[in-house]
Amino acid sequence: MSKDDAGRSINMPGRSKRVVLSIGGMHCAGCTRAIQGYLMDMDGIKGCDVNLATEKAVIEYDPAVINLRRIEQAIEEVGYKVVYEKVSLHLSMLTDVSDAVRLESILKGIEGIRDASVNHVGSRVMLEYNPSLISIAEVKAILDKHGYKVVSEDVYSAEDEDARALRRLFLIGLALTVPVVLYSYPEYISLPLTGTSITAYIMLILAGTVQFLVGRRFYVGAYRIARIGSANMDTLVAVGTTAAYIFSVINTVPEPSWHSIYYDVSSVVITFIILGKYLESKSKSKASSLIRKMLELQPKKARVVKDGDGGVEEDVPVESIREGDVLLVHPGEKIPVDGIIIKGYSAVDEAMVTGESMPISKGPGDEVIGGSINREGSLLIKATRVGSDTFLAQVIRLVEDAMGSKPPVQMLVDKVAGYFAFIVISIAVGTFLAWYALAGVVEQALIPAVAVLVVACPCALGLATPTAIMVGMGKGAQHGIIFKNGKALEMLSKVDVVVFDKTGTLTYGRPVVTDVIPLSSVVMVDDKVDGSGAYLRDLLEAAASVERNSEHPLAKAIVEKANSMGIMPKEVENFKAIPGRGVIARYKGREIMVGSPRMLESMGVSIDNCREKISSLQDEGKSVVLVSIDGKPSGIIAFMDEPRQSSIDAIRMLKSMGVDVVMLTGDNRRSADAVARALGIEHVLAEVMPDGKIDAIRMIQAKGKGEGKGKRVAMVGDGINDAPALMQADVGIAMGNGTDIAIEAGDVILVRDDPMEVATAVELSRKVMSKIRQNLIYAFMYNVALIPVAALGLLYPALAGLAMAASSVSVTMSSLLMRRWLPKSRRR
């Protein structure tokens, strides 16, 4: 995987490229379907996923066939626009007109920058840029490269501008609609000129302004989507309100017929829907606020120490930090970038970055994460990851991508919603014809038909899933849980079995030597070495010398134990490793084998004289390796990998949610059973070699097929050694260790290596899917219930507009309630 020039587009296998574009002007699920359908019909487009709530499109395309500008044009052809943010930068070193022209030319040639205007008089640069393609930090770096320093910046968010525009339209609509409503009911409200022709003509003008100025966006959207043979919310609103307005005009000119004038219908509907769009925009902004909060975590400035400790300190923009720079961070300050402490001790608060609730004590050699807060002492830090390589940047990129994806349930909803507008138009036409046939009066037939069109707008349906996904993924990121896409989140909520790899997942993955047993006499390593100690030291020296070239955790534990006793491993000859079993080498002219009992037996070594001791150690939950010299068993070395403190609680919580837990390990059966008993796990797959993990997952998945479906399995591993098994599982969960994110390894990434986060991830996924089902049921029931009410003439169009706006806002607010969610493990 590699990044494009802007660092945001990701090259896919072959010639494919993936880009994220912000889309403006979408209203409902029909919009997303229209954009997807149009783009997918174009040559060179390999994939397109449009998300209504995030208003983003994730597009995979072949740059040899189609370029980004053509994709943007296609989106505009459908009736939507690619949204560009605006930023004003105040520069130093900008001298004259020629300088400004040169800089303008440079900026306009950069992918992601749509337009650039440079004013040398005010030393200002106004940019229109696509934040999904290039960041302000990258723009600053480019300017710095060409000799221009950014003194200050003013960012104009497209989201905020759209909200402000909707607010202005609503206030205009409200000011014009209030008099229209007041004069529409002369029998109830007595005002000057009530019921006169002058009033009717004033209402025509006021309502017309609302219809064609405030409601212009609905006509533009309806026209553009009609060009590709589709329909959406704009179509329903435009058709319904236009019918009411035109009918009222016909009954106003030349002589008003007051009982057939319905200007209030068109004006109130448009005003209420604009209000709903404004509130929806603000709600969606809150739902996606996590990304903004995470971006704000990184400080703007950093203190670089020149010439090492005690050198000159200089405050520099964080964008100018380079790998290897030494930074000074005082108590209470944010750590600018990822790095390693080279001097100082402190407690570091990583709550907003990894979800770790308590500050962590750190000192020289420990890693720190950019965006975390230094709570106590001053720290001298060497920068190891900067820019887009930092942990925070990776998390933001993953969360942004995930928020733009859809779970399978949303794809089904989009498909239904794509036809929904045509169904509603058919119902409205049928309603009009039925009422006209019964009453024979146009106005009595028109009002119920308009109410059907307005009340049935599928906005709530389109927002039900993506808003819940946005909030849910945001909550996950806050707790150190990253879902790579919507499918992973939905699938995790359905898992029947969670399979834990034992070493490094349920345990710390750091085995330590507990027993060294020469077979001529038993000596515990913690006992005082007496007359038999010479043999024990010889045994450890031989084993450590052979294992020094092995990367296996047990080998490292043997070497560490030897070093702790002052025993230095020696050089060996003819070293050979047998994966998952042991090693063989020649040491001091003798053949030494160190490996599992099964390996030594397979190599022809008789272990009859030590089977009982091996069994006894394994019953204690210890792993055992044998040492043989020239084909004769000479010693036993036992290890214990300590279970994580939170493993028992995590397993208990998963069981309480009805999830079966399986432990997968290469350990022998007795040792595995002992660990499983201590953790409360009933199902154990022991003695599974690394290449057998995939078959083990397949076996578990197949167990439920006799009941009509297989088991849905989540596999938890370290994301590296367990990668094939993670991919085979229905959901792969990769446990990280702070700053390392195994991006390719799993569908769900746990930033902290804590088994409790597995239970939290399952709990959160179920919460999100429950909220989605709740939202969808509400949205469907709303339409199912109110369409017949409107068709029967029991719902006035103005109230239908209010109900439609309220439904979108209520679905979004329902999703926002999840922001208060806390996992069970953190509730008090």
mmCIF file with all atom_site columns, C-alpha atoms in Angstrom, residues 402-403 405-407 409-410 463-477 479 481 483 485-494 760-777 811 814-819 821 827:
data_model
loop_
_atom_site.group_PDB
_atom_site.id
_atom_site.type_symbol
_atom_site.label_atom_id
_atom_site.label_alt_id
_atom_site.label_comp_id
_atom_site.label_asym_id
_atom_site.label_entity_id
_atom_site.label_seq_id
_atom_site.pdbx_PDB_ins_code
_atom_site.Cartn_x
_atom_site.Cartn_y
_atom_site.Cartn_z
_atom_site.occupancy
_atom_site.B_iso_or_equiv
_atom_site.pdbx_formal_charge
_atom_site.auth_seq_id
_atom_site.auth_comp_id
_atom_site.auth_asym_id
_atom_site.auth_atom_id
_atom_site.pdbx_PDB_model_num
ATOM 1  C CA . ALA A 1 402 ? -14.581 3.370   7.984  1.00 0.00 ? 402 ALA A CA 1
ATOM 2  C CA . MET A 1 403 ? -17.165 6.143   8.370  1.00 0.00 ? 403 MET A CA 1
ATOM 3  C CA . SER A 1 405 ? -18.196 2.620   4.257  1.00 0.00 ? 405 SER A CA 1
ATOM 4  C CA . LYS A 1 406 ? -21.528 0.857   4.575  1.00 0.00 ? 406 LYS A CA 1
ATOM 5  C CA . PRO A 1 407 ? -22.660 -2.274  6.380  1.00 0.00 ? 407 PRO A CA 1
ATOM 6  C CA . VAL A 1 409 ? -27.938 -3.644  5.891  1.00 0.00 ? 409 VAL A CA 1
ATOM 7  C CA . GLN A 1 410 ? -27.395 -0.135  4.478  1.00 0.00 ? 410 GLN A CA 1
ATOM 8  C CA . LEU A 1 463 ? -29.993 8.701   7.672  1.00 0.00 ? 463 LEU A CA 1
ATOM 9  C CA . ALA A 1 464 ? -30.999 5.800   9.931  1.00 0.00 ? 464 ALA A CA 1
ATOM 10 C CA . THR A 1 465 ? -27.882 3.703   9.325  1.00 0.00 ? 465 THR A CA 1
ATOM 11 C CA . PRO A 1 466 ? -25.002 6.099   8.509  1.00 0.00 ? 466 PRO A CA 1
ATOM 12 C CA . THR A 1 467 ? -25.598 8.408   11.486 1.00 0.00 ? 467 THR A CA 1
ATOM 13 C CA . ALA A 1 468 ? -25.537 5.439   13.870 1.00 0.00 ? 468 ALA A CA 1
ATOM 14 C CA . ILE A 1 469 ? -22.389 4.110   12.151 1.00 0.00 ? 469 ILE A CA 1
ATOM 15 C CA . MET A 1 470 ? -20.676 7.492   12.489 1.00 0.00 ? 470 MET A CA 1
ATOM 16 C CA . VAL A 1 471 ? -21.411 7.824   16.193 1.00 0.00 ? 471 VAL A CA 1
ATOM 17 C CA . GLY A 1 472 ? -20.621 4.162   16.889 1.00 0.00 ? 472 GLY A CA 1
ATOM 18 C CA . MET A 1 473 ? -17.269 4.237   15.118 1.00 0.00 ? 473 MET A CA 1
ATOM 19 C CA . GLY A 1 474 ? -16.461 7.495   16.865 1.00 0.00 ? 474 GLY A CA 1
ATOM 20 C CA . LYS A 1 475 ? -17.173 5.924   20.254 1.00 0.00 ? 475 LYS A CA 1
ATOM 21 C CA . GLY A 1 476 ? -15.074 2.929   19.272 1.00 0.00 ? 476 GLY A CA 1
ATOM 22 C CA . ALA A 1 477 ? -12.102 5.121   18.376 1.00 0.00 ? 477 ALA A CA 1
ATOM 23 C CA . HIS A 1 479 ? -12.052 3.556   23.472 1.00 0.00 ? 479 HIS A CA 1
ATOM 24 C CA . ILE A 1 481 ? -11.388 0.187   19.020 1.00 0.00 ? 481 ILE A CA 1
ATOM 25 C CA . PHE A 1 483 ? -13.596 -0.826  12.886 1.00 0.00 ? 483 PHE A CA 1
ATOM 26 C CA . ASN A 1 485 ? -15.491 -0.798  7.699  1.00 0.00 ? 485 ASN A CA 1
ATOM 27 C CA . GLY A 1 486 ? -19.225 -1.035  8.282  1.00 0.00 ? 486 GLY A CA 1
ATOM 28 C CA . LYS A 1 487 ? -19.335 -4.708  7.347  1.00 0.00 ? 487 LYS A CA 1
ATOM 29 C CA . ALA A 1 488 ? -16.940 -5.581  10.182 1.00 0.00 ? 488 ALA A CA 1
ATOM 30 C CA . LEU A 1 489 ? -19.099 -3.713  12.676 1.00 0.00 ? 489 LEU A CA 1
ATOM 31 C CA . GLU A 1 490 ? -22.286 -5.474  11.548 1.00 0.00 ? 490 GLU A CA 1
ATOM 32 C CA . MET A 1 491 ? -20.666 -8.911  11.396 1.00 0.00 ? 491 MET A CA 1
ATOM 33 C CA . LEU A 1 492 ? -19.093 -8.596  14.861 1.00 0.00 ? 492 LEU A CA 1
ATOM 34 C CA . SER A 1 493 ? -22.551 -8.019  16.341 1.00 0.00 ? 493 SER A CA 1
ATOM 35 C CA . LYS A 1 494 ? -23.596 -11.436 15.004 1.00 0.00 ? 494 LYS A CA 1
ATOM 36 C CA . THR A 1 760 ? -16.218 -4.017  24.568 1.00 0.00 ? 760 THR A CA 1
ATOM 37 C CA . ALA A 1 761 ? -16.020 -4.227  20.761 1.00 0.00 ? 761 ALA A CA 1
ATOM 38 C CA . VAL A 1 762 ? -18.734 -6.904  20.655 1.00 0.00 ? 762 VAL A CA 1
ATOM 39 C CA . GLU A 1 763 ? -20.864 -4.894  23.086 1.00 0.00 ? 763 GLU A CA 1
ATOM 40 C CA . LEU A 1 764 ? -20.462 -1.708  21.019 1.00 0.00 ? 764 LEU A CA 1
ATOM 41 C CA . SER A 1 765 ? -21.218 -3.445  17.710 1.00 0.00 ? 765 SER A CA 1
ATOM 42 C CA . ARG A 1 766 ? -24.428 -4.859  19.167 1.00 0.00 ? 766 ARG A CA 1
ATOM 43 C CA . LYS A 1 767 ? -25.365 -1.437  20.524 1.00 0.00 ? 767 LYS A CA 1
ATOM 44 C CA . VAL A 1 768 ? -24.841 0.197   17.129 1.00 0.00 ? 768 VAL A CA 1
ATOM 45 C CA . MET A 1 769 ? -26.764 -2.479  15.223 1.00 0.00 ? 769 MET A CA 1
ATOM 46 C CA . SER A 1 770 ? -29.578 -2.260  17.774 1.00 0.00 ? 770 SER A CA 1
ATOM 47 C CA . LYS A 1 771 ? -29.716 1.504   17.203 1.00 0.00 ? 771 LYS A CA 1
ATOM 48 C CA . ILE A 1 772 ? -29.738 0.990   13.430 1.00 0.00 ? 772 ILE A CA 1
ATOM 49 C CA . ARG A 1 773 ? -32.639 -1.455  13.683 1.00 0.00 ? 773 ARG A CA 1
ATOM 50 C CA . GLN A 1 774 ? -34.471 0.970   15.967 1.00 0.00 ? 774 GLN A CA 1
ATOM 51 C CA . ASN A 1 775 ? -33.919 3.834   13.500 1.00 0.00 ? 775 ASN A CA 1
ATOM 52 C CA . LEU A 1 776 ? -34.976 1.762   10.484 1.00 0.00 ? 776 LEU A CA 1
ATOM 53 C CA . ILE A 1 777 ? -38.111 0.486   12.205 1.00 0.00 ? 777 ILE A CA 1
ATOM 54 C CA . VAL A 1 811 ? -33.452 9.757   13.674 1.00 0.00 ? 811 VAL A CA 1
ATOM 55 C CA . SER A 1 814 ? -31.571 9.103   18.267 1.00 0.00 ? 814 SER A CA 1
ATOM 56 C CA . SER A 1 815 ? -28.139 8.131   16.952 1.00 0.00 ? 815 SER A CA 1
ATOM 57 C CA . LEU A 1 816 ? -26.518 10.969  18.874 1.00 0.00 ? 816 LEU A CA 1
ATOM 58 C CA . LEU A 1 817 ? -27.824 9.478   22.119 1.00 0.00 ? 817 LEU A CA 1
ATOM 59 C CA . MET A 1 818 ? -25.121 6.820   21.707 1.00 0.00 ? 818 MET A CA 1
ATOM 60 C CA . ARG A 1 819 ? -22.524 9.471   22.476 1.00 0.00 ? 819 ARG A CA 1
ATOM 61 C CA . TRP A 1 821 ? -22.696 5.172   25.861 1.00 0.00 ? 821 TRP A CA 1
ATOM 62 C CA . ARG A 1 827 ? -19.565 1.845   34.387 1.00 0.00 ? 827 ARG A CA 1
#
